[in-house]
PDB file of C-alpha atoms in Angstrom:
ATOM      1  CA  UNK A   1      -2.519   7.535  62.833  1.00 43.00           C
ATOM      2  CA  UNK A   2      -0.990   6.037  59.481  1.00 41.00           C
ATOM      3  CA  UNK A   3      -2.417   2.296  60.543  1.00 41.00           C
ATOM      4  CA  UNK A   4      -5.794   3.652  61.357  1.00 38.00           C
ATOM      5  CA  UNK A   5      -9.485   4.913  59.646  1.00 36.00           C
ATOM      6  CA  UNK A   6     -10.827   7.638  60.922  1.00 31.00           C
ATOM      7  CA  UNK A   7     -14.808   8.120  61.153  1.00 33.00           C
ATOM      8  CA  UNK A   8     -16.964  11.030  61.942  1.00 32.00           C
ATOM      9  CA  UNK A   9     -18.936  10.662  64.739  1.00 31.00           C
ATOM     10  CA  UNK A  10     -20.589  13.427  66.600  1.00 36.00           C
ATOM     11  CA  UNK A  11     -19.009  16.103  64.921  1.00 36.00           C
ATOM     12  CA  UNK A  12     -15.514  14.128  65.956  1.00 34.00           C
ATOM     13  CA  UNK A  13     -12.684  11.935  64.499  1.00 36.00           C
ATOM     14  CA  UNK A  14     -12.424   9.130  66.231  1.00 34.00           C
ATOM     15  CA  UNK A  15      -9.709   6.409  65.515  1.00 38.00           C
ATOM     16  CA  UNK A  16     -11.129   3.316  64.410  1.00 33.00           C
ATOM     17  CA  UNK A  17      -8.100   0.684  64.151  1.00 41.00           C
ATOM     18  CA  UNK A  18      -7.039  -0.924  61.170  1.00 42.00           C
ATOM     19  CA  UNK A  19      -8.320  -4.161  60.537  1.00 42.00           C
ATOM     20  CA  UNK A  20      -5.002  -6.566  60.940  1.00 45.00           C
ATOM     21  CA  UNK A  21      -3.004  -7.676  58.078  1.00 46.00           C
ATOM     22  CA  UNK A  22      -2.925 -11.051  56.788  1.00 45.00           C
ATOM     23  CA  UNK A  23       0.240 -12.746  56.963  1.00 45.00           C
ATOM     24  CA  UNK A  24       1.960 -12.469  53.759  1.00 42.00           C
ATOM     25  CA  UNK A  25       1.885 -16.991  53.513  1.00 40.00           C
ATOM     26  CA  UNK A  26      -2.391 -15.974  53.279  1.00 41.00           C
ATOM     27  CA  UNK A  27      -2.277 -13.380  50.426  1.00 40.00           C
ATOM     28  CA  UNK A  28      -2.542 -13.974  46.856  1.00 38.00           C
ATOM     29  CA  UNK A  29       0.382 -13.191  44.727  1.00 36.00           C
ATOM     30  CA  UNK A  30      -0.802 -10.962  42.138  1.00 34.00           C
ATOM     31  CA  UNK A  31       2.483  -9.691  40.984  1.00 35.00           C
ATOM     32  CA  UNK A  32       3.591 -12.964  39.296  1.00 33.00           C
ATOM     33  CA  UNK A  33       3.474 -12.843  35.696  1.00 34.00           C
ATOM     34  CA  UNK A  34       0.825 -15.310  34.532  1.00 34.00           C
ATOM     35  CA  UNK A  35      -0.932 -15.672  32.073  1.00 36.00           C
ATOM     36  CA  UNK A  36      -4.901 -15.325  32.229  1.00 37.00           C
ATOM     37  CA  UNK A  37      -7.251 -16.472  29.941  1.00 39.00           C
ATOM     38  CA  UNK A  38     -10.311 -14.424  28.734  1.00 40.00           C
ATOM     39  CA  UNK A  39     -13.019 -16.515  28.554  1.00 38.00           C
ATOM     40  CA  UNK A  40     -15.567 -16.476  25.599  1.00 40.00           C
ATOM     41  CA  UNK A  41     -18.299 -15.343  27.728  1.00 33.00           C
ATOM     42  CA  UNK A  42     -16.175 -12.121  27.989  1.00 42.00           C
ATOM     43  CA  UNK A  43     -15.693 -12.429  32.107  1.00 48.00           C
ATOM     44  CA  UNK A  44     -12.457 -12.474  33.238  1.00 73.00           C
ATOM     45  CA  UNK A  45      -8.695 -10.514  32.728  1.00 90.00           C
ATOM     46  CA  UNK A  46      -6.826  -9.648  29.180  1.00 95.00           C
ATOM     47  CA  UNK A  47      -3.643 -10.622  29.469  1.00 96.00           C
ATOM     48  CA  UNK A  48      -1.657  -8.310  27.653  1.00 97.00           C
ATOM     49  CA  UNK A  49       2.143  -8.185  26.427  1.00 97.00           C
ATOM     50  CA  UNK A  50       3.838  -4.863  25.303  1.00 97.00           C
ATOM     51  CA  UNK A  51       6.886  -4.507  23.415  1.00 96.00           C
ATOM     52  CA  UNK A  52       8.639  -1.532  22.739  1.00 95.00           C
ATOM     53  CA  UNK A  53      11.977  -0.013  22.869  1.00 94.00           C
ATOM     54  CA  UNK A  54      11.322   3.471  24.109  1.00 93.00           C
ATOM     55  CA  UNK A  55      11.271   2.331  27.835  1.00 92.00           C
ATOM     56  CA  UNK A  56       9.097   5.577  28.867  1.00 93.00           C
ATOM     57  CA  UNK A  57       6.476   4.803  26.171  1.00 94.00           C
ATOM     58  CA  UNK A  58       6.034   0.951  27.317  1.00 93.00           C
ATOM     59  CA  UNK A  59       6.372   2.456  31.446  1.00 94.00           C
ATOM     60  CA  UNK A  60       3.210   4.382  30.531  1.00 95.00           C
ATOM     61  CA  UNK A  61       1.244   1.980  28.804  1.00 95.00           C
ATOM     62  CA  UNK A  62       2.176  -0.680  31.078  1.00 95.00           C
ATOM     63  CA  UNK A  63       0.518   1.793  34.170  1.00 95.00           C
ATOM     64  CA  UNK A  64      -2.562   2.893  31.883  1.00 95.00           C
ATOM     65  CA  UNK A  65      -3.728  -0.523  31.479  1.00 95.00           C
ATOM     66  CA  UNK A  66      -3.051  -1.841  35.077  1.00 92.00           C
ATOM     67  CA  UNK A  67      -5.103   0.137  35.830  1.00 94.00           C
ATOM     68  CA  UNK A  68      -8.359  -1.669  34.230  1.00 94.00           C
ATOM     69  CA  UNK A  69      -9.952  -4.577  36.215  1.00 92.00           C
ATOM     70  CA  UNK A  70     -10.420  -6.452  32.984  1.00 94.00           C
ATOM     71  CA  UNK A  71      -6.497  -5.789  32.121  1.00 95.00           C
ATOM     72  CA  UNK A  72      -3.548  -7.372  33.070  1.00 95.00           C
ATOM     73  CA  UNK A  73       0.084  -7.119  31.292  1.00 96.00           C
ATOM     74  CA  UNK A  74       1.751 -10.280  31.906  1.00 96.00           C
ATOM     75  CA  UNK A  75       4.846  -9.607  30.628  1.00 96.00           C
ATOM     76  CA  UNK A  76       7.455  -6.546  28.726  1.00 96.00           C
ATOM     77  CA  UNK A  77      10.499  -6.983  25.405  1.00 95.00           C
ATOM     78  CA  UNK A  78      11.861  -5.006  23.433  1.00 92.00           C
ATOM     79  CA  UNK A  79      13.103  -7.248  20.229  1.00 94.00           C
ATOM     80  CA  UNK A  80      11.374  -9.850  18.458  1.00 94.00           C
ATOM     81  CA  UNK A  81      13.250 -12.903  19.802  1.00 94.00           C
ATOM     82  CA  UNK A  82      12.307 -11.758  23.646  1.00 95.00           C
ATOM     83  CA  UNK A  83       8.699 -11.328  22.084  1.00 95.00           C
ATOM     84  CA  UNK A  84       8.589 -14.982  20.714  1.00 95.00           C
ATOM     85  CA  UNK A  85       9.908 -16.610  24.003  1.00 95.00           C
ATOM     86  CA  UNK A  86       7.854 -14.832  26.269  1.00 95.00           C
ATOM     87  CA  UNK A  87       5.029 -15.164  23.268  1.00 94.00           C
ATOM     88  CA  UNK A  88       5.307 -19.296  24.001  1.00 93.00           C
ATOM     89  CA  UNK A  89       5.447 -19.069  27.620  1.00 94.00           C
ATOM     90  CA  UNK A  90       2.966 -16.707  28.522  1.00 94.00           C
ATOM     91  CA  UNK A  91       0.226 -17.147  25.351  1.00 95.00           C
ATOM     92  CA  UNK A  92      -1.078 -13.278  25.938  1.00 95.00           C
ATOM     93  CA  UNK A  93      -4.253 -12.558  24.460  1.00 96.00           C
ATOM     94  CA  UNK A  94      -3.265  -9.228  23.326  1.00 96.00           C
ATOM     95  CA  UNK A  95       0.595  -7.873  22.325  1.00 97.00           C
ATOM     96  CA  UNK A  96       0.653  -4.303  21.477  1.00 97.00           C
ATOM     97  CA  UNK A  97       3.999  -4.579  19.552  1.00 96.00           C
ATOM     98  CA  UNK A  98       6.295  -1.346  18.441  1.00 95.00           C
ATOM     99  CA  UNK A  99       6.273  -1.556  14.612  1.00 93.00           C
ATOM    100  CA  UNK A 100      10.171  -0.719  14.163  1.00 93.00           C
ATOM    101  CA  UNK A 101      10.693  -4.166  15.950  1.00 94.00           C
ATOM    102  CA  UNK A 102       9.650  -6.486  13.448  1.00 92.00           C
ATOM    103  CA  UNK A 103      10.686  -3.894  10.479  1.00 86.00           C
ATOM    104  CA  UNK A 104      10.327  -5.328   7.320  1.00 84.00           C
ATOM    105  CA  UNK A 105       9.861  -8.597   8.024  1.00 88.00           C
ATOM    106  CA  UNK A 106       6.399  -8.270   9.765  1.00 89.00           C
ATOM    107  CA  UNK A 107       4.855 -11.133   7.480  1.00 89.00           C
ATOM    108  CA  UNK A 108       7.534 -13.584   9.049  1.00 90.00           C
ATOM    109  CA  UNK A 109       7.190 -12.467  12.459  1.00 93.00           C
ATOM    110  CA  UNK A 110       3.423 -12.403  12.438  1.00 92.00           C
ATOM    111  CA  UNK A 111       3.525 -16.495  11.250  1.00 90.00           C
ATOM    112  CA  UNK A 112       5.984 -17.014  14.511  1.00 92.00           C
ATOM    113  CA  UNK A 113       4.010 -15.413  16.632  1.00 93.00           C
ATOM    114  CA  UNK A 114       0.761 -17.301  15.596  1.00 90.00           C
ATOM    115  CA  UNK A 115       2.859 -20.615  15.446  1.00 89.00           C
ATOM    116  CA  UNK A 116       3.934 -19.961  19.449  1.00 89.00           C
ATOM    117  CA  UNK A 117       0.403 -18.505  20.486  1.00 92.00           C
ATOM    118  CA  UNK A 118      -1.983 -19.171  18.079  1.00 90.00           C
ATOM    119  CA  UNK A 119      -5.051 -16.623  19.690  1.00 91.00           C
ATOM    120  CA  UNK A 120      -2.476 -13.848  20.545  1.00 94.00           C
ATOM    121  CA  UNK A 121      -3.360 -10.555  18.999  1.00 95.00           C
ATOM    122  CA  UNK A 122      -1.429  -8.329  17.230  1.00 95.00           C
ATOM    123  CA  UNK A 123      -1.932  -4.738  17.088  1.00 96.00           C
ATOM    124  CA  UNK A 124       1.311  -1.954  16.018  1.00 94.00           C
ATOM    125  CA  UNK A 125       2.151   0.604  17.710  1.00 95.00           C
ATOM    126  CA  UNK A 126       3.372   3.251  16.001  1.00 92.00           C
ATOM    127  CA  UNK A 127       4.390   7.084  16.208  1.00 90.00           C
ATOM    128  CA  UNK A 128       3.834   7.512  12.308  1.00 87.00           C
ATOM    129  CA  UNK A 129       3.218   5.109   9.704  1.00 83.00           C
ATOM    130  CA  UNK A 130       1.966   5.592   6.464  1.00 81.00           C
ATOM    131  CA  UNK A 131      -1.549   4.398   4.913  1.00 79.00           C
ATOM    132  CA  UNK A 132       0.084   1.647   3.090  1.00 80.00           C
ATOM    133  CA  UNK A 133       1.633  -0.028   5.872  1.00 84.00           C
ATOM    134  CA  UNK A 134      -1.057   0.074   8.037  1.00 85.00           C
ATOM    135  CA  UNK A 135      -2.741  -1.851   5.423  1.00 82.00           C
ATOM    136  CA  UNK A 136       0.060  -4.289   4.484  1.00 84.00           C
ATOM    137  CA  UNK A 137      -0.241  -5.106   8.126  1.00 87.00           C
ATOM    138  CA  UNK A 138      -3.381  -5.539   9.124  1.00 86.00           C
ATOM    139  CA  UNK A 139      -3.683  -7.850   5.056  1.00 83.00           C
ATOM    140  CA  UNK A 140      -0.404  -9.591   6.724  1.00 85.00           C
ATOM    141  CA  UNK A 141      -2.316 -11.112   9.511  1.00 88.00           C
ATOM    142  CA  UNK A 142      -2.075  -8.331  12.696  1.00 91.00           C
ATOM    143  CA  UNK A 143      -5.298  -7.448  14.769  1.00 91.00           C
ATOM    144  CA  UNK A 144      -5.000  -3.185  14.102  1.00 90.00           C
ATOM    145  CA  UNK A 145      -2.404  -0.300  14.253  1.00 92.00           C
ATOM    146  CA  UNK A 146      -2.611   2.112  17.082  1.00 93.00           C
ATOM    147  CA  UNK A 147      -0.821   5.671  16.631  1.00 92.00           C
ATOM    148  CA  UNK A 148       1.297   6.296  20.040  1.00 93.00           C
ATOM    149  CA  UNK A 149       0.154   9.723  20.091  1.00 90.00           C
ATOM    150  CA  UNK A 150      -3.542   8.893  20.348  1.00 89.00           C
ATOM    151  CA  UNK A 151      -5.721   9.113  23.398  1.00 91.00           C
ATOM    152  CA  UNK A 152      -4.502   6.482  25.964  1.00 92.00           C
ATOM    153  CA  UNK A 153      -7.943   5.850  26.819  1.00 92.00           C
ATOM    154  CA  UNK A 154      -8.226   4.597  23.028  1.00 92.00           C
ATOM    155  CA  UNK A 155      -5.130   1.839  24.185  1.00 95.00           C
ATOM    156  CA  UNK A 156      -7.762   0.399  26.281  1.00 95.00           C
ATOM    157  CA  UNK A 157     -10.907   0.600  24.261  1.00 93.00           C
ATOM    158  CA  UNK A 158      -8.008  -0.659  21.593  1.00 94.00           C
ATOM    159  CA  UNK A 159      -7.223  -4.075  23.543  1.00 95.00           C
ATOM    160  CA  UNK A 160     -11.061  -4.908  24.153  1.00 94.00           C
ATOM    161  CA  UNK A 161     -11.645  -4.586  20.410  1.00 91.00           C
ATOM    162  CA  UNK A 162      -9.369  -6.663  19.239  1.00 92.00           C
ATOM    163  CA  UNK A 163     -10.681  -9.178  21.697  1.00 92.00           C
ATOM    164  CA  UNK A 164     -14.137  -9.026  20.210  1.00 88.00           C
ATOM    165  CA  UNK A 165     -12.314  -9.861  16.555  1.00 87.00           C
ATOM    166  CA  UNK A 166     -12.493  -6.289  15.468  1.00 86.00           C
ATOM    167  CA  UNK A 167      -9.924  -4.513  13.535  1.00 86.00           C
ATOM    168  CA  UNK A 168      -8.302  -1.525  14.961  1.00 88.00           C
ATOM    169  CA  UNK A 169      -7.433   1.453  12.878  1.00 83.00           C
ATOM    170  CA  UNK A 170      -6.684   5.261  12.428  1.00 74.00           C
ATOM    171  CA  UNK A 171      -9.895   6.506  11.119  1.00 67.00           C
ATOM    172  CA  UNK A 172      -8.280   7.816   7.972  1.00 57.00           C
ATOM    173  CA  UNK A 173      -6.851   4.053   7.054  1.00 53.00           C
ATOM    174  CA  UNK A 174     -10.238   2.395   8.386  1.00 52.00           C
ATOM    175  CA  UNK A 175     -11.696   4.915   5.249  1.00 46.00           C
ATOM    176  CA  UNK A 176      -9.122   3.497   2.633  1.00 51.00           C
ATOM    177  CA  UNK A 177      -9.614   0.302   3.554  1.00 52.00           C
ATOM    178  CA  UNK A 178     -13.029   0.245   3.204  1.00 51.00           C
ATOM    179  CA  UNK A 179     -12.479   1.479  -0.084  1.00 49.00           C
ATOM    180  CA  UNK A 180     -10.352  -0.320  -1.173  1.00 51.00           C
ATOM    181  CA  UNK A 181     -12.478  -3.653  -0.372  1.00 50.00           C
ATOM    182  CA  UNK A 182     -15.548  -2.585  -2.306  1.00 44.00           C
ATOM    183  CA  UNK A 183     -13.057  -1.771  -5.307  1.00 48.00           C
ATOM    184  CA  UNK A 184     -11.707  -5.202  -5.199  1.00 50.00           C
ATOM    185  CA  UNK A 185     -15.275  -6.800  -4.572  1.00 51.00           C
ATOM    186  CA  UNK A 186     -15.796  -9.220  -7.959  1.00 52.00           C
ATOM    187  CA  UNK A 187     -19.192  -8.081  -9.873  1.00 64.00           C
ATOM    188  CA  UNK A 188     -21.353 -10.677 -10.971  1.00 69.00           C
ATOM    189  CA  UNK A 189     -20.619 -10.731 -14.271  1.00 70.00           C
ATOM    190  CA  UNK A 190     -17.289 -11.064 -13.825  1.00 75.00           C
ATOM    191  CA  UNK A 191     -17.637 -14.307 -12.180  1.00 82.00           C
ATOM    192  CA  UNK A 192     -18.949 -16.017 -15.529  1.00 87.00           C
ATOM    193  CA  UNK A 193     -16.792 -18.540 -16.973  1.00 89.00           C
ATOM    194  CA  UNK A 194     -16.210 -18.493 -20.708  1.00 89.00           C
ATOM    195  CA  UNK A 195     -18.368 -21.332 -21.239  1.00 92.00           C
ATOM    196  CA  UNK A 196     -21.023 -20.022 -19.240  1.00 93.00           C
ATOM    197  CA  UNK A 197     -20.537 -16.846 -21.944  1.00 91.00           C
ATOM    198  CA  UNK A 198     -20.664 -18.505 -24.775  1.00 92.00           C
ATOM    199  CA  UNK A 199     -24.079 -19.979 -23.682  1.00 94.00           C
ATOM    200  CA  UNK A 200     -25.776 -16.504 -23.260  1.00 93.00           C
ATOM    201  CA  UNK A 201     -24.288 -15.556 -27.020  1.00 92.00           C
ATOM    202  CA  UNK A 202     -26.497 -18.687 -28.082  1.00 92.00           C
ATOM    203  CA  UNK A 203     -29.674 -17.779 -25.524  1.00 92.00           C
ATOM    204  CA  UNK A 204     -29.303 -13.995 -27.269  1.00 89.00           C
ATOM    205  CA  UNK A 205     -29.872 -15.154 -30.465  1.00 89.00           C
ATOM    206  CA  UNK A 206     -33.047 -17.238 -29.473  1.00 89.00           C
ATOM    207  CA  UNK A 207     -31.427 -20.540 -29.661  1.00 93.00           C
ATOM    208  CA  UNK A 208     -33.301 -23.375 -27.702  1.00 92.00           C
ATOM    209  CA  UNK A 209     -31.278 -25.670 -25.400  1.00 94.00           C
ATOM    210  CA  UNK A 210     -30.493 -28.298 -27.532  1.00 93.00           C
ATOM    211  CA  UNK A 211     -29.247 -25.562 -30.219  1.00 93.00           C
ATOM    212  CA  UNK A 212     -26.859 -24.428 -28.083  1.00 93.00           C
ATOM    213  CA  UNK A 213     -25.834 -27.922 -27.087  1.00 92.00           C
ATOM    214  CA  UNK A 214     -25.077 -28.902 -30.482  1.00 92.00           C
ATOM    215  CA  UNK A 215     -23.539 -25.480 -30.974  1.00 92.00           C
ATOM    216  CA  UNK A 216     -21.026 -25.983 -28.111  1.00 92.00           C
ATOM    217  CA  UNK A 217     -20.986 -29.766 -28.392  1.00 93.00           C
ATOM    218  CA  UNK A 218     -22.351 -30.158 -24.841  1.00 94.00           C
ATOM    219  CA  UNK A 219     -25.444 -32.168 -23.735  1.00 94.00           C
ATOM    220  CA  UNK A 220     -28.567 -30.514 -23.455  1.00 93.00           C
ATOM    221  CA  UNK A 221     -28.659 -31.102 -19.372  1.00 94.00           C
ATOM    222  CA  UNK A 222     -25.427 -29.772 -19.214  1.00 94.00           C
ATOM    223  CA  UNK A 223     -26.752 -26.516 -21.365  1.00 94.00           C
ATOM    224  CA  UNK A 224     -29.528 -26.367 -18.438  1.00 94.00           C
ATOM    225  CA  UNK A 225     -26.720 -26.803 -15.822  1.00 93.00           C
ATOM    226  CA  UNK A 226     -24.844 -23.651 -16.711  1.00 93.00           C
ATOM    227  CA  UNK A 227     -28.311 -21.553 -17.145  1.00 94.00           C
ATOM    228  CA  UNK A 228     -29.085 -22.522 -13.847  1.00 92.00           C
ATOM    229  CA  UNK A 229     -25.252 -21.198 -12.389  1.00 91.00           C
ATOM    230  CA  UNK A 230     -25.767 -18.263 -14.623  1.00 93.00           C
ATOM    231  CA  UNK A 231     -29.257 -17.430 -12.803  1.00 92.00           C
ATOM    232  CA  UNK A 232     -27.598 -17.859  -9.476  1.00 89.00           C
ATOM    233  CA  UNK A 233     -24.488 -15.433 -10.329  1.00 87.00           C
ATOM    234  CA  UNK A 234     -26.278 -12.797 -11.823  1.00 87.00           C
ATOM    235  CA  UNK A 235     -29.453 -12.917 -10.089  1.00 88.00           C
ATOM    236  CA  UNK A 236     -32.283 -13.448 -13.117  1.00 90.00           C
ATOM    237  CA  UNK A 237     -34.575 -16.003 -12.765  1.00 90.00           C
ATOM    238  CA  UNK A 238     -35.445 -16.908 -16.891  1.00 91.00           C
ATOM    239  CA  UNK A 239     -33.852 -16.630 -20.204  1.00 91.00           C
ATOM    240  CA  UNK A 240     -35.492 -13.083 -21.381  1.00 90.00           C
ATOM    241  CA  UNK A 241     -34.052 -11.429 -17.872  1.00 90.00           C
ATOM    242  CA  UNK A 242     -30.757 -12.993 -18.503  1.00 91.00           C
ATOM    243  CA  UNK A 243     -30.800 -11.589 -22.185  1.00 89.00           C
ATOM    244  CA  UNK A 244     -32.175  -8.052 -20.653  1.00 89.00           C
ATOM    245  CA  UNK A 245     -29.766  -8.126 -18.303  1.00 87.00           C
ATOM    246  CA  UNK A 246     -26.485  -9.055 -20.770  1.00 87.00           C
ATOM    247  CA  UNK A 247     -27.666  -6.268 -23.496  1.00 84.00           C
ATOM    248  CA  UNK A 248     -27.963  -4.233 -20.264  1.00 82.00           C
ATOM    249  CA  UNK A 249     -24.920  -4.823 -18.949  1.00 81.00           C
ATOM    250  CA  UNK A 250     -22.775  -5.200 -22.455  1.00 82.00           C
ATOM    251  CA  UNK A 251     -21.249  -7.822 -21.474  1.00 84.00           C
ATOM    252  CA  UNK A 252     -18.203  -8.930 -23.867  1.00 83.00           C
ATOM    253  CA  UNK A 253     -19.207 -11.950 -25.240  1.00 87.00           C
ATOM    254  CA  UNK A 254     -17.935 -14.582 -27.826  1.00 86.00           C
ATOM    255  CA  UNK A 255     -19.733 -14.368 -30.980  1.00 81.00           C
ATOM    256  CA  UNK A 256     -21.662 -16.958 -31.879  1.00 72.00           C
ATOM    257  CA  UNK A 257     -21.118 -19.089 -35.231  1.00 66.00           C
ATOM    258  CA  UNK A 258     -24.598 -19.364 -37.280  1.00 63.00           C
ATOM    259  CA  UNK A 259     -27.720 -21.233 -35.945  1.00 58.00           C
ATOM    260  CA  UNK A 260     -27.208 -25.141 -36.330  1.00 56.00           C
ATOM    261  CA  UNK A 261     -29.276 -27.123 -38.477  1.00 54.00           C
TER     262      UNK A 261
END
């Protein structure tokens, strides 16, 4: 009764046949590797490519993500040279790549990999790697890391993110990161040129535009020119907000040499 459904009827099984198979000329031929495209409306499959040298780690992941209608993995390496070639033939949208494989010369291998397929993402996978590198990598151009011991359903949300141009890491990194971008992020005032801070040494001191023209041997439109940039950088709108706003701030500025004649 292998080739045949049963169905309950009347309290009985009754053999329903199978219907017959297609001859194999009339089926589709899913088990190629090729590679499909996920279209910007988000419809469609992922193609995926996983590289790793621990043969039971890339075996799982290959089976976890088959398993997803919107998944496919298209193709399997384990070193970087098998990645590139399959990178150029295939064009996955996603490679979930074993960190030890490009080693210390990620930067390099990131550049190939965008030269061969330039919308592939890159996310490492990794069993430990510290906060630094995780950062170096993701700075260095990949999509995200992904720690192997993680939830496997996470490999899947994982691949979807990175699809939507989100960055993919360990909560703890994603927290350093973020810090580490608003620590870097320029203030205003330090985006004033030294011209522009010479001008607010003059406007302290009361000085009219032309003053400070003559003061700094620039035209008087010119003098209005940087006030206007200055406005913009610092957000002020007039000259006694813009002096508030310097004593405020103590900004380090030039001195100024003695009111012209």
């Amino acid at each position: 009764m292998s080739d045949a459904m049963l169905k309950m009827t009347a309290g009985s099984l009754l053999p329903i046949p199978a219907a017959p198979r297609r001859p194999s000329s009339a089926r589709s031929a899913p088990q190629r590797l090729r590679h499909v495209t996920a279209p910007e409306n988000g419809h469609g499959r992922i193609s995926i490519l996983i590289a790793d040298r621990e043969a039971i780690f890339g075996l799982g992941l290959k089976k976890l993500l088959a398993a997803e209608d919107d998944l496919k993995v298209v193709a399997q390496a384990d070193d970087a040279a098998e990645i590139l070639r399959l990178c150029a033939r295939f064009h996955p949208d996603v490679l979930f790549v074993q960190a030890e494989i490009p080693g210390d010369g990620l930067e390099s291998f990131l550049g190939q990999v965008r030269h061969d397929s330039p919308s592939s993402k890159i996310v490492l996978t990794a069993s430990l790697i510290a906060d630094e590198a995780a950062l170096r990598a993701v700075k260095a151009g990949a999509s995200g890391v992904i720690l192997k011991s993680t939830n496997p359903e996470l490999f899947v949300k994982c691949a979807r993110r990175v699809m939507e141009g989100e960055v993919w890491l360990p909560k703890k990194q994603v927290a350093k990161l973020v810090g580490e971008t608003q620590s870097q992020q320029a203030r205003p005032v330090d985006t004033l040129t030294r011209r522009e801070k010479a001008v607010i040494s003059c406007l302290i001191l009361g000085w009219r535009n032309r003053e400070i023209g003559r003061q700094l041997a620039i035209s008087e439109q010119t003098v209005k020119n940087h006030l206007r940039s200055i406005y913009d950088k610092v957000g002020v709108s007039d000259r006694l907000e813009l002096a508030l706003y310097a004593i405020h701030q103590r900004l380090e500025l030039p001195p100024a040499a003695p009111s012209p004649a």
